[in-house]
C-alpha positions in Angstrom: 0.0 0.0 0.0 1.5 3.3 -1.1 1.6 6.1 1.4 0.4 9.6 0.5 3.3 11.8 -0.3 3.4 14.9 1.9 5.2 17.7 0.0 8.4 18.6 1.7 8.9 22.1 3.0 10.9 24.1 0.5 14.5 24.6 1.5 15.7 28.2 1.7 19.2 29.4 2.0 20.6 31.1 5.1 20.4 34.6 3.6 16.6 34.2 3.1 16.1 32.8 6.6 18.2 35.6 8.1 16.3 38.3 6.2 13.0 36.8 7.4 14.3 36.7 11.0 15.2 40.4 10.7 11.8 41.2 9.4 10.1 39.3 12.3 12.4 41.0 14.9 11.6 44.4 13.5 7.9 43.8 13.6 8.2 42.4 17.1 10.1 45.5 18.4 7.7 47.8 16.7 4.7 45.8 17.9 3.3 45.9 14.4 0.4 43.8 13.2 1.7 41.3 10.7 0.5 38.5 8.4 2.4 35.3 8.1 2.2 32.8 5.2 2.9 29.4 6.8 4.0 26.3 4.9 1.2 23.7 5.0 -1.4 26.0 6.6 -4.4 26.9 4.6 -4.9 30.3 6.2 -2.4 33.0 6.9 -1.8 33.9 10.5 -2.5 37.5 11.4 -1.7 39.3 14.6 1.1 40.7 16.7 4.3 38.9 17.7 4.5 38.7 21.4 7.5 36.3 21.7 10.2 34.8 19.6 11.3 31.6 21.3 14.8 30.7 20.2 14.7 27.6 22.3 11.7 26.0 20.6 12.1 27.9 17.3 8.6 29.2 17.4 7.2 32.6 16.9 4.2 33.4 19.2 1.5 35.5 17.5 -1.5 36.9 19.4 -4.8 38.0 18.0 -8.0 38.6 19.9 -6.4 37.1 23.1 -5.5 33.8 21.3 -1.8 32.8 21.0 -0.7 30.9 17.9 2.8 29.3 18.0 4.2 29.2 14.5 7.4 27.2 13.8 9.9 29.6 12.4 11.1 27.2 9.7 7.5 26.9 8.4 7.1 30.6 7.9 7.3 31.3 4.1 6.7 35.0 4.2 5.8 37.9 6.4 3.8 40.9 5.3 2.1 43.9 6.8 -1.7 43.6 6.2 -3.0 46.2 3.8 -6.3 46.9 5.6 
């Protein structure tokens, strides 16, 4: 029986990851609302970064009192919402 193939997360070079890390750090320091495109997630994650946990590699985003912990390596893009 063949197993369903789960697409692998795209690999990105260190420069791309470092740039993303810088963007996230800036948004965290400025307490900006952001929108994250996350690999394998149907919906984008919107909210404000309240913690960047280097130990677990997760970015904690809060919106309406709910905290969503997003694995840094799964974040494909960060944008500022237009509305």
